[in-house]
Amino acid sequence: MAKLVRFGVSVDAELLDDFDELIVEHKYSNRSQAIAVLMRNKLIERNQLKKNVSIVAIISLVYNHHKRELVNKVMDVQHDFQKVIISSQHIHLDHDNCLEIIACRGKNSIILELFRVLGAIKGIKHSLSMTTSGK
Ligand code: NI
């Protein structure tokens, strides 16, 4: 385990109260653990935005499958970007809506482009979640 370092932090009392509530909600053991998680997340985010870094990301889409043209576009785009798509899963949410989860691995620039292209399809609700490759 890496060497632990102590450091002092001064913040607004109200901010600290809110942060302590967050610590309880997220079931962190203490402030040190919560701050370490936030620091790591921020560093992962910074790393992912560097030029041509390899990342792992999940794109989720929700759309109405009765709009056939939209379904075909989603399919076409995924074929165009198969280089960075590891896997996708289709879930029938209800009578009208489908959820598609697309797992990606590859250059951040290509994955962000895929995200933008999917988002440009009218009628799609989408979100992107970037994570670490674990390395
Ligand atoms: Ni479906």
mmCIF file of N, CA and C and ligand atoms in Angstrom:
data_model
loop_
_atom_site.group_PDB
_atom_site.id
_atom_site.type_symbol
_atom_site.label_atom_id
_atom_site.label_comp_id
_atom_site.label_asym_id
_atom_site.label_seq_id
_atom_site.Cartn_x
_atom_site.Cartn_y
_atom_site.Cartn_z
ATOM 1 N N MET A 1 0.841 -1.206 0.000
ATOM 2 C CA MET A 1 0.000 0.000 0.000
ATOM 3 C C MET A 1 0.876 1.256 0.000
ATOM 4 N N ALA A 2 0.451 2.254 -0.737
ATOM 5 C CA ALA A 2 1.219 3.497 -0.819
ATOM 6 C C ALA A 2 1.231 4.214 0.527
ATOM 7 N N LYS A 3 2.247 5.025 0.710
ATOM 8 C CA LYS A 3 2.407 5.791 1.952
ATOM 9 C C LYS A 3 1.262 6.796 2.110
ATOM 10 N N LEU A 4 0.689 6.875 3.307
ATOM 11 C CA LEU A 4 -0.385 7.839 3.557
ATOM 12 C C LEU A 4 0.209 9.180 3.946
ATOM 13 N N VAL A 5 -0.395 10.258 3.456
ATOM 14 C CA VAL A 5 0.055 11.607 3.769
ATOM 15 C C VAL A 5 -1.118 12.382 4.351
ATOM 16 N N ARG A 6 -0.875 13.109 5.418
ATOM 17 C CA ARG A 6 -1.917 13.958 6.004
ATOM 18 C C ARG A 6 -1.768 15.374 5.468
ATOM 19 N N PHE A 7 -2.885 16.031 5.217
ATOM 20 C CA PHE A 7 -2.821 17.448 4.844
ATOM 21 C C PHE A 7 -4.065 18.167 5.373
ATOM 22 N N GLY A 8 -3.933 19.430 5.650
ATOM 23 C CA GLY A 8 -5.043 20.216 6.183
ATOM 24 C C GLY A 8 -5.841 20.861 5.057
ATOM 25 N N VAL A 9 -7.162 20.937 5.252
ATOM 26 C CA VAL A 9 -8.021 21.569 4.247
ATOM 27 C C VAL A 9 -8.930 22.570 4.953
ATOM 28 N N SER A 10 -9.024 23.767 4.422
ATOM 29 C CA SER A 10 -9.931 24.767 4.991
ATOM 30 C C SER A 10 -11.057 25.019 4.004
ATOM 31 N N VAL A 11 -12.284 24.827 4.453
ATOM 32 C CA VAL A 11 -13.434 25.092 3.580
ATOM 33 C C VAL A 11 -14.545 25.778 4.365
ATOM 34 N N ASP A 12 -15.476 26.330 3.660
ATOM 35 C CA ASP A 12 -16.685 26.940 4.184
ATOM 36 C C ASP A 12 -17.437 25.916 5.044
ATOM 37 N N ALA A 13 -17.932 26.333 6.226
ATOM 38 C CA ALA A 13 -18.610 25.396 7.140
ATOM 39 C C ALA A 13 -19.850 24.760 6.491
ATOM 40 N N GLU A 14 -20.589 25.561 5.726
ATOM 41 C CA GLU A 14 -21.797 25.055 5.068
ATOM 42 C C GLU A 14 -21.455 23.987 4.024
ATOM 43 N N LEU A 15 -20.374 24.226 3.318
ATOM 44 C CA LEU A 15 -19.915 23.262 2.310
ATOM 45 C C LEU A 15 -19.556 21.941 2.983
ATOM 46 N N LEU A 16 -18.901 22.042 4.142
ATOM 47 C CA LEU A 16 -18.504 20.834 4.868
ATOM 48 C C LEU A 16 -19.730 20.074 5.387
ATOM 49 N N ASP A 17 -20.758 20.799 5.843
ATOM 50 C CA ASP A 17 -22.003 20.151 6.298
ATOM 51 C C ASP A 17 -22.632 19.361 5.139
ATOM 52 N N ASP A 18 -22.706 19.998 4.000
ATOM 53 C CA ASP A 18 -23.283 19.321 2.822
ATOM 54 C C ASP A 18 -22.442 18.103 2.438
ATOM 55 N N PHE A 19 -21.135 18.273 2.527
ATOM 56 C CA PHE A 19 -20.226 17.174 2.174
ATOM 57 C C PHE A 19 -20.397 16.004 3.136
ATOM 58 N N ASP A 20 -20.573 16.312 4.422
ATOM 59 C CA ASP A 20 -20.787 15.253 5.416
ATOM 60 C C ASP A 20 -22.087 14.487 5.140
ATOM 61 N N GLU A 21 -23.097 15.193 4.661
ATOM 62 C CA GLU A 21 -24.357 14.525 4.272
ATOM 63 C C GLU A 21 -24.097 13.565 3.117
ATOM 64 N N LEU A 22 -23.301 14.037 2.162
ATOM 65 C CA LEU A 22 -22.944 13.205 0.998
ATOM 66 C C LEU A 22 -22.182 11.950 1.438
ATOM 67 N N ILE A 23 -21.311 12.117 2.423
ATOM 68 C CA ILE A 23 -20.523 10.989 2.943
ATOM 69 C C ILE A 23 -21.449 9.915 3.518
ATOM 70 N N VAL A 24 -22.485 10.353 4.241
ATOM 71 C CA VAL A 24 -23.464 9.418 4.808
ATOM 72 C C VAL A 24 -24.251 8.730 3.680
ATOM 73 N N GLU A 25 -24.737 9.534 2.738
ATOM 74 C CA GLU A 25 -25.525 8.987 1.613
ATOM 75 C C GLU A 25 -24.749 7.928 0.838
ATOM 76 N N HIS A 26 -23.468 8.209 0.586
ATOM 77 C CA HIS A 26 -22.644 7.297 -0.217
ATOM 78 C C HIS A 26 -21.966 6.214 0.612
ATOM 79 N N LYS A 27 -22.221 6.253 1.925
ATOM 80 C CA LYS A 27 -21.685 5.246 2.847
ATOM 81 C C LYS A 27 -20.147 5.174 2.843
ATOM 82 N N TYR A 28 -19.514 6.352 2.687
ATOM 83 C CA TYR A 28 -18.054 6.385 2.822
ATOM 84 C C TYR A 28 -17.727 6.246 4.306
ATOM 85 N N SER A 29 -16.560 5.673 4.618
ATOM 86 C CA SER A 29 -16.184 5.475 6.019
ATOM 87 C C SER A 29 -15.888 6.797 6.715
ATOM 88 N N ASN A 30 -15.296 7.729 5.998
ATOM 89 C CA ASN A 30 -14.904 9.009 6.597
ATOM 90 C C ASN A 30 -14.577 10.033 5.504
ATOM 91 N N ARG A 31 -14.249 11.239 5.922
ATOM 92 C CA ARG A 31 -13.953 12.309 4.962
ATOM 93 C C ARG A 31 -12.741 11.956 4.096
ATOM 94 N N SER A 32 -11.733 11.329 4.709
ATOM 95 C CA SER A 32 -10.520 10.992 3.946
ATOM 96 C C SER A 32 -10.861 10.084 2.768
ATOM 97 N N GLN A 33 -11.703 9.073 3.033
ATOM 98 C CA GLN A 33 -12.062 8.151 1.950
ATOM 99 C C GLN A 33 -12.852 8.887 0.866
ATOM 100 N N ALA A 34 -13.790 9.738 1.285
ATOM 101 C CA ALA A 34 -14.626 10.472 0.333
ATOM 102 C C ALA A 34 -13.771 11.398 -0.535
ATOM 103 N N ILE A 35 -12.846 12.106 0.087
ATOM 104 C CA ILE A 35 -11.981 13.022 -0.671
ATOM 105 C C ILE A 35 -11.093 12.231 -1.639
ATOM 106 N N ALA A 36 -10.580 11.078 -1.193
ATOM 107 C CA ALA A 36 -9.726 10.257 -2.060
ATOM 108 C C ALA A 36 -10.508 9.777 -3.293
ATOM 109 N N VAL A 37 -11.782 9.379 -3.096
ATOM 110 C CA VAL A 37 -12.612 8.931 -4.225
ATOM 111 C C VAL A 37 -12.812 10.079 -5.214
ATOM 112 N N LEU A 38 -13.123 11.263 -4.697
ATOM 113 C CA LEU A 38 -13.326 12.419 -5.574
ATOM 114 C C LEU A 38 -12.047 12.770 -6.336
ATOM 115 N N MET A 39 -10.915 12.710 -5.647
ATOM 116 C CA MET A 39 -9.628 13.008 -6.294
ATOM 117 C C MET A 39 -9.358 12.019 -7.430
ATOM 118 N N ARG A 40 -9.564 10.729 -7.130
ATOM 119 C CA ARG A 40 -9.320 9.700 -8.157
ATOM 120 C C ARG A 40 -10.224 9.898 -9.367
ATOM 121 N N ASN A 41 -11.525 10.169 -9.108
ATOM 122 C CA ASN A 41 -12.469 10.383 -10.210
ATOM 123 C C ASN A 41 -12.057 11.557 -11.081
ATOM 124 N N LYS A 42 -11.613 12.612 -10.441
ATOM 125 C CA LYS A 42 -11.207 13.806 -11.183
ATOM 126 C C LYS A 42 -9.959 13.506 -12.037
ATOM 127 N N LEU A 43 -9.052 12.706 -11.481
ATOM 128 C CA LEU A 43 -7.829 12.367 -12.214
ATOM 129 C C LEU A 43 -8.136 11.446 -13.405
ATOM 130 N N ILE A 44 -9.090 10.523 -13.208
ATOM 131 C CA ILE A 44 -9.514 9.648 -14.316
ATOM 132 C C ILE A 44 -10.102 10.523 -15.430
ATOM 133 N N GLU A 45 -10.956 11.475 -15.026
ATOM 134 C CA GLU A 45 -11.599 12.369 -15.987
ATOM 135 C C GLU A 45 -10.550 13.179 -16.760
ATOM 136 N N ARG A 46 -9.557 13.688 -16.048
ATOM 137 C CA ARG A 46 -8.500 14.478 -16.695
ATOM 138 C C ARG A 46 -7.735 13.633 -17.699
ATOM 139 N N ASN A 47 -7.428 12.405 -17.285
ATOM 140 C CA ASN A 47 -6.695 11.482 -18.143
ATOM 141 C C ASN A 47 -7.471 11.162 -19.412
ATOM 142 N N GLN A 48 -8.794 11.016 -19.259
ATOM 143 C CA GLN A 48 -9.627 10.636 -20.398
ATOM 144 C C GLN A 48 -9.744 11.737 -21.436
ATOM 145 N N LEU A 49 -9.520 12.982 -21.003
ATOM 146 C CA LEU A 49 -9.668 14.089 -21.941
ATOM 147 C C LEU A 49 -8.359 14.447 -22.637
ATOM 148 N N LYS A 50 -7.271 13.770 -22.253
ATOM 149 C CA LYS A 50 -6.002 13.994 -22.941
ATOM 150 C C LYS A 50 -6.122 13.460 -24.364
ATOM 151 N N LYS A 51 -5.269 13.965 -25.243
ATOM 152 C CA LYS A 51 -5.343 13.570 -26.650
ATOM 153 C C LYS A 51 -5.045 12.089 -26.849
ATOM 154 N N ASN A 52 -5.936 11.418 -27.588
ATOM 155 C CA ASN A 52 -5.734 10.033 -28.005
ATOM 156 C C ASN A 52 -5.423 9.027 -26.907
ATOM 157 N N VAL A 53 -6.082 9.221 -25.784
ATOM 158 C CA VAL A 53 -5.936 8.269 -24.689
ATOM 159 C C VAL A 53 -6.943 7.144 -24.897
ATOM 160 N N SER A 54 -6.558 5.920 -24.554
ATOM 161 C CA SER A 54 -7.500 4.811 -24.635
ATOM 162 C C SER A 54 -8.389 4.818 -23.403
ATOM 163 N N ILE A 55 -9.679 4.692 -23.621
ATOM 164 C CA ILE A 55 -10.615 4.705 -22.490
ATOM 165 C C ILE A 55 -11.618 3.555 -22.613
ATOM 166 N N VAL A 56 -12.332 3.333 -21.522
ATOM 167 C CA VAL A 56 -13.457 2.415 -21.522
ATOM 168 C C VAL A 56 -14.669 3.273 -21.189
ATOM 169 N N ALA A 57 -15.749 3.112 -21.942
ATOM 170 C CA ALA A 57 -16.922 3.955 -21.721
ATOM 171 C C ALA A 57 -18.210 3.193 -22.028
ATOM 172 N N ILE A 58 -19.270 3.653 -21.424
ATOM 173 C CA ILE A 58 -20.588 3.081 -21.671
ATOM 174 C C ILE A 58 -21.479 4.186 -22.236
ATOM 175 N N ILE A 59 -22.083 3.895 -23.367
ATOM 176 C CA ILE A 59 -23.061 4.834 -23.919
ATOM 177 C C ILE A 59 -24.427 4.178 -23.775
ATOM 178 N N SER A 60 -25.375 4.902 -23.210
ATOM 179 C CA SER A 60 -26.722 4.341 -23.132
ATOM 180 C C SER A 60 -27.676 5.192 -23.954
ATOM 181 N N LEU A 61 -28.587 4.512 -24.639
ATOM 182 C CA LEU A 61 -29.549 5.184 -25.510
ATOM 183 C C LEU A 61 -30.954 4.740 -25.141
ATOM 184 N N VAL A 62 -31.879 5.671 -25.183
ATOM 185 C CA VAL A 62 -33.293 5.303 -25.038
ATOM 186 C C VAL A 62 -34.013 5.884 -26.245
ATOM 187 N N TYR A 63 -34.791 5.044 -26.931
ATOM 188 C CA TYR A 63 -35.525 5.534 -28.097
ATOM 189 C C TYR A 63 -36.785 4.710 -28.332
ATOM 190 N N ASN A 64 -37.666 5.296 -29.116
ATOM 191 C CA ASN A 64 -38.935 4.661 -29.447
ATOM 192 C C ASN A 64 -38.741 3.751 -30.666
ATOM 193 N N HIS A 65 -38.922 2.460 -30.483
ATOM 194 C CA HIS A 65 -38.615 1.527 -31.573
ATOM 195 C C HIS A 65 -39.667 1.522 -32.689
ATOM 196 N N HIS A 66 -40.791 2.214 -32.480
ATOM 197 C CA HIS A 66 -41.795 2.306 -33.549
ATOM 198 C C HIS A 66 -41.293 3.198 -34.685
ATOM 199 N N LYS A 67 -40.308 4.052 -34.351
ATOM 200 C CA LYS A 67 -39.727 4.908 -35.396
ATOM 201 C C LYS A 67 -38.631 4.104 -36.088
ATOM 202 N N ARG A 68 -39.028 3.374 -37.118
ATOM 203 C CA ARG A 68 -38.129 2.418 -37.782
ATOM 204 C C ARG A 68 -36.865 3.062 -38.347
ATOM 205 N N GLU A 69 -37.028 4.267 -38.884
ATOM 206 C CA GLU A 69 -35.873 4.944 -39.478
ATOM 207 C C GLU A 69 -34.792 5.181 -38.415
ATOM 208 N N LEU A 70 -35.262 5.537 -37.233
ATOM 209 C CA LEU A 70 -34.374 5.800 -36.103
ATOM 210 C C LEU A 70 -33.632 4.511 -35.698
ATOM 211 N N VAL A 71 -34.337 3.411 -35.651
ATOM 212 C CA VAL A 71 -33.744 2.114 -35.298
ATOM 213 C C VAL A 71 -32.645 1.765 -36.307
ATOM 214 N N ASN A 72 -32.939 1.967 -37.591
ATOM 215 C CA ASN A 72 -31.950 1.670 -38.639
ATOM 216 C C ASN A 72 -30.716 2.556 -38.520
ATOM 217 N N LYS A 73 -30.922 3.833 -38.195
ATOM 218 C CA LYS A 73 -29.789 4.760 -38.058
ATOM 219 C C LYS A 73 -28.889 4.321 -36.915
ATOM 220 N N VAL A 74 -29.501 3.956 -35.779
ATOM 221 C CA VAL A 74 -28.729 3.494 -34.612
ATOM 222 C C VAL A 74 -27.884 2.285 -35.001
ATOM 223 N N MET A 75 -28.471 1.397 -35.773
ATOM 224 C CA MET A 75 -27.773 0.189 -36.234
ATOM 225 C C MET A 75 -26.624 0.558 -37.183
ATOM 226 N N ASP A 76 -26.904 1.427 -38.152
ATOM 227 C CA ASP A 76 -25.874 1.838 -39.131
ATOM 228 C C ASP A 76 -24.671 2.464 -38.425
ATOM 229 N N VAL A 77 -24.951 3.363 -37.485
ATOM 230 C CA VAL A 77 -23.873 4.054 -36.770
ATOM 231 C C VAL A 77 -23.014 3.043 -36.009
ATOM 232 N N GLN A 78 -23.660 2.074 -35.383
ATOM 233 C CA GLN A 78 -22.896 1.085 -34.612
ATOM 234 C C GLN A 78 -21.996 0.249 -35.527
ATOM 235 N N HIS A 79 -22.472 -0.042 -36.748
ATOM 236 C CA HIS A 79 -21.614 -0.772 -37.687
ATOM 237 C C HIS A 79 -20.424 0.080 -38.114
ATOM 238 N N ASP A 80 -20.662 1.388 -38.271
ATOM 239 C CA ASP A 80 -19.572 2.290 -38.667
ATOM 240 C C ASP A 80 -18.497 2.397 -37.583
ATOM 241 N N PHE A 81 -18.899 2.224 -36.319
ATOM 242 C CA PHE A 81 -17.965 2.394 -35.211
ATOM 243 C C PHE A 81 -17.619 1.070 -34.528
ATOM 244 N N GLN A 82 -17.758 -0.042 -35.250
ATOM 245 C CA GLN A 82 -17.537 -1.353 -34.612
ATOM 246 C C GLN A 82 -16.121 -1.528 -34.081
ATOM 247 N N LYS A 83 -15.183 -0.706 -34.568
ATOM 248 C CA LYS A 83 -13.800 -0.766 -34.097
ATOM 249 C C LYS A 83 -13.688 -0.475 -32.588
ATOM 250 N N VAL A 84 -14.559 0.399 -32.069
ATOM 251 C CA VAL A 84 -14.479 0.750 -30.645
ATOM 252 C C VAL A 84 -15.615 0.145 -29.807
ATOM 253 N N ILE A 85 -16.547 -0.550 -30.462
ATOM 254 C CA ILE A 85 -17.665 -1.136 -29.708
ATOM 255 C C ILE A 85 -17.328 -2.581 -29.336
ATOM 256 N N ILE A 86 -17.259 -2.857 -28.043
ATOM 257 C CA ILE A 86 -16.937 -4.203 -27.579
ATOM 258 C C ILE A 86 -18.206 -5.048 -27.565
ATOM 259 N N SER A 87 -19.297 -4.440 -27.111
ATOM 260 C CA SER A 87 -20.531 -5.188 -26.920
ATOM 261 C C SER A 87 -21.703 -4.228 -26.817
ATOM 262 N N SER A 88 -22.877 -4.697 -27.209
ATOM 263 C CA SER A 88 -24.061 -3.870 -26.971
ATOM 264 C C SER A 88 -25.208 -4.766 -26.539
ATOM 265 N N GLN A 89 -26.086 -4.177 -25.762
ATOM 266 C CA GLN A 89 -27.224 -4.943 -25.260
ATOM 267 C C GLN A 89 -28.498 -4.147 -25.503
ATOM 268 N N HIS A 90 -29.513 -4.838 -25.987
ATOM 269 C CA HIS A 90 -30.794 -4.196 -26.266
ATOM 270 C C HIS A 90 -31.816 -4.685 -25.249
ATOM 271 N N ILE A 91 -32.473 -3.751 -24.607
ATOM 272 C CA ILE A 91 -33.481 -4.103 -23.597
ATOM 273 C C ILE A 91 -34.806 -3.436 -23.978
ATOM 274 N N HIS A 92 -35.878 -4.221 -24.057
ATOM 275 C CA HIS A 92 -37.198 -3.663 -24.370
ATOM 276 C C HIS A 92 -37.778 -3.127 -23.064
ATOM 277 N N LEU A 93 -37.777 -1.799 -22.907
ATOM 278 C CA LEU A 93 -38.190 -1.191 -21.632
ATOM 279 C C LEU A 93 -39.694 -1.308 -21.398
ATOM 280 N N ASP A 94 -40.458 -0.976 -22.428
ATOM 281 C CA ASP A 94 -41.913 -1.085 -22.339
ATOM 282 C C ASP A 94 -42.442 -1.223 -23.762
ATOM 283 N N HIS A 95 -43.744 -1.026 -23.960
ATOM 284 C CA HIS A 95 -44.333 -1.211 -25.291
ATOM 285 C C HIS A 95 -43.659 -0.349 -26.368
ATOM 286 N N ASP A 96 -43.229 0.857 -25.983
ATOM 287 C CA ASP A 96 -42.686 1.801 -26.967
ATOM 288 C C ASP A 96 -41.173 1.946 -26.935
ATOM 289 N N ASN A 97 -40.604 1.913 -25.724
ATOM 290 C CA ASN A 97 -39.206 2.321 -25.569
ATOM 291 C C ASN A 97 -38.205 1.186 -25.448
ATOM 292 N N CYS A 98 -37.059 1.414 -26.068
ATOM 293 C CA CYS A 98 -35.949 0.475 -25.982
ATOM 294 C C CYS A 98 -34.775 1.175 -25.311
ATOM 295 N N LEU A 99 -34.011 0.400 -24.574
ATOM 296 C CA LEU A 99 -32.769 0.883 -23.980
ATOM 297 C C LEU A 99 -31.642 0.099 -24.641
ATOM 298 N N GLU A 100 -30.646 0.817 -25.111
ATOM 299 C CA GLU A 100 -29.495 0.147 -25.682
ATOM 300 C C GLU A 100 -28.260 0.581 -24.904
ATOM 301 N N ILE A 101 -27.479 -0.389 -24.467
ATOM 302 C CA ILE A 101 -26.265 -0.111 -23.705
ATOM 303 C C ILE A 101 -25.085 -0.535 -24.579
ATOM 304 N N ILE A 102 -24.213 0.401 -24.872
ATOM 305 C CA ILE A 102 -23.081 0.124 -25.766
ATOM 306 C C ILE A 102 -21.783 0.267 -24.973
ATOM 307 N N ALA A 103 -21.060 -0.823 -24.842
ATOM 308 C CA ALA A 103 -19.771 -0.799 -24.147
ATOM 309 C C ALA A 103 -18.678 -0.519 -25.175
ATOM 310 N N CYS A 104 -17.829 0.459 -24.881
ATOM 311 C CA CYS A 104 -16.787 0.875 -25.831
ATOM 312 C C CYS A 104 -15.412 0.809 -25.192
ATOM 313 N N ARG A 105 -14.442 0.514 -26.036
ATOM 314 C CA ARG A 105 -13.047 0.583 -25.605
ATOM 315 C C ARG A 105 -12.231 1.048 -26.795
ATOM 316 N N GLY A 106 -11.415 2.084 -26.572
ATOM 317 C CA GLY A 106 -10.599 2.597 -27.671
ATOM 318 C C GLY A 106 -10.226 4.042 -27.442
ATOM 319 N N LYS A 107 -9.792 4.701 -28.507
ATOM 320 C CA LYS A 107 -9.352 6.088 -28.413
ATOM 321 C C LYS A 107 -10.520 6.992 -28.016
ATOM 322 N N ASN A 108 -10.262 7.877 -27.041
ATOM 323 C CA ASN A 108 -11.334 8.758 -26.559
ATOM 324 C C ASN A 108 -11.937 9.603 -27.681
ATOM 325 N N SER A 109 -11.100 10.033 -28.640
ATOM 326 C CA SER A 109 -11.605 10.888 -29.709
ATOM 327 C C SER A 109 -12.656 10.150 -30.554
ATOM 328 N N ILE A 110 -12.436 8.859 -30.803
ATOM 329 C CA ILE A 110 -13.378 8.078 -31.623
ATOM 330 C C ILE A 110 -14.672 7.822 -30.838
ATOM 331 N N ILE A 111 -14.517 7.505 -29.541
ATOM 332 C CA ILE A 111 -15.702 7.225 -28.719
ATOM 333 C C ILE A 111 -16.546 8.492 -28.538
ATOM 334 N N LEU A 112 -15.889 9.630 -28.358
ATOM 335 C CA LEU A 112 -16.636 10.888 -28.237
ATOM 336 C C LEU A 112 -17.340 11.225 -29.553
ATOM 337 N N GLU A 113 -16.707 10.886 -30.681
ATOM 338 C CA GLU A 113 -17.327 11.096 -31.991
ATOM 339 C C GLU A 113 -18.566 10.205 -32.131
ATOM 340 N N LEU A 114 -18.446 8.935 -31.720
ATOM 341 C CA LEU A 114 -19.597 8.015 -31.736
ATOM 342 C C LEU A 114 -20.735 8.599 -30.896
ATOM 343 N N PHE A 115 -20.395 9.120 -29.718
ATOM 344 C CA PHE A 115 -21.394 9.708 -28.820
ATOM 345 C C PHE A 115 -22.100 10.887 -29.487
ATOM 346 N N ARG A 116 -21.320 11.725 -30.171
ATOM 347 C CA ARG A 116 -21.896 12.895 -30.844
ATOM 348 C C ARG A 116 -22.794 12.471 -32.006
ATOM 349 N N VAL A 117 -22.349 11.487 -32.785
ATOM 350 C CA VAL A 117 -23.124 11.038 -33.948
ATOM 351 C C VAL A 117 -24.465 10.435 -33.491
ATOM 352 N N LEU A 118 -24.404 9.629 -32.427
ATOM 353 C CA LEU A 118 -25.646 9.033 -31.903
ATOM 354 C C LEU A 118 -26.579 10.129 -31.374
ATOM 355 N N GLY A 119 -25.986 11.111 -30.692
ATOM 356 C CA GLY A 119 -26.773 12.203 -30.116
ATOM 357 C C GLY A 119 -27.421 13.085 -31.164
ATOM 358 N N ALA A 120 -26.860 13.081 -32.366
ATOM 359 C CA ALA A 120 -27.396 13.917 -33.437
ATOM 360 C C ALA A 120 -28.617 13.272 -34.099
ATOM 361 N N ILE A 121 -28.875 12.005 -33.796
ATOM 362 C CA ILE A 121 -30.055 11.333 -34.353
ATOM 363 C C ILE A 121 -31.276 11.826 -33.590
ATOM 364 N N LYS A 122 -32.206 12.399 -34.315
ATOM 365 C CA LYS A 122 -33.387 12.997 -33.686
ATOM 366 C C LYS A 122 -34.256 11.943 -33.004
ATOM 367 N N GLY A 123 -34.637 12.207 -31.759
ATOM 368 C CA GLY A 123 -35.526 11.287 -31.052
ATOM 369 C C GLY A 123 -34.807 10.367 -30.084
ATOM 370 N N ILE A 124 -33.489 10.523 -29.993
ATOM 371 C CA ILE A 124 -32.719 9.681 -29.082
ATOM 372 C C ILE A 124 -32.373 10.432 -27.807
ATOM 373 N N LYS A 125 -32.528 9.753 -26.676
ATOM 374 C CA LYS A 125 -32.033 10.303 -25.411
ATOM 375 C C LYS A 125 -30.802 9.484 -25.083
ATOM 376 N N HIS A 126 -29.689 10.155 -24.806
ATOM 377 C CA HIS A 126 -28.477 9.375 -24.578
ATOM 378 C C HIS A 126 -27.609 9.945 -23.479
ATOM 379 N N SER A 127 -26.750 9.095 -22.961
ATOM 380 C CA SER A 127 -25.792 9.559 -21.964
ATOM 381 C C SER A 127 -24.491 8.786 -22.112
ATOM 382 N N LEU A 128 -23.424 9.379 -21.626
ATOM 383 C CA LEU A 128 -22.103 8.764 -21.733
ATOM 384 C C LEU A 128 -21.496 8.684 -20.347
ATOM 385 N N SER A 129 -20.928 7.545 -20.041
ATOM 386 C CA SER A 129 -20.259 7.381 -18.776
ATOM 387 C C SER A 129 -18.877 6.803 -19.054
ATOM 388 N N MET A 130 -17.860 7.566 -18.703
ATOM 389 C CA MET A 130 -16.500 7.103 -18.946
ATOM 390 C C MET A 130 -15.967 6.468 -17.677
ATOM 391 N N THR A 131 -15.228 5.409 -17.831
ATOM 392 C CA THR A 131 -14.683 4.766 -16.660
ATOM 393 C C THR A 131 -13.224 4.429 -16.914
ATOM 394 N N THR A 132 -12.631 3.733 -15.990
ATOM 395 C CA THR A 132 -11.224 3.386 -16.123
ATOM 396 C C THR A 132 -11.076 1.996 -16.733
ATOM 397 N N SER A 133 -9.977 1.754 -17.407
ATOM 398 C CA SER A 133 -9.729 0.414 -17.950
ATOM 399 C C SER A 133 -9.226 -0.496 -16.838
ATOM 400 N N GLY A 134 -8.994 0.069 -15.675
ATOM 401 C CA GLY A 134 -8.545 -0.717 -14.528
ATOM 402 C C GLY A 134 -7.047 -0.759 -14.406
ATOM 403 N N LYS A 135 -6.341 -0.232 -15.415
ATOM 404 C CA LYS A 135 -4.867 -0.277 -15.391
ATOM 405 C C LYS A 135 -4.311 0.935 -14.644
HETATM 406 NI NI NI B 1 -36.662 -3.076 -27.985
#
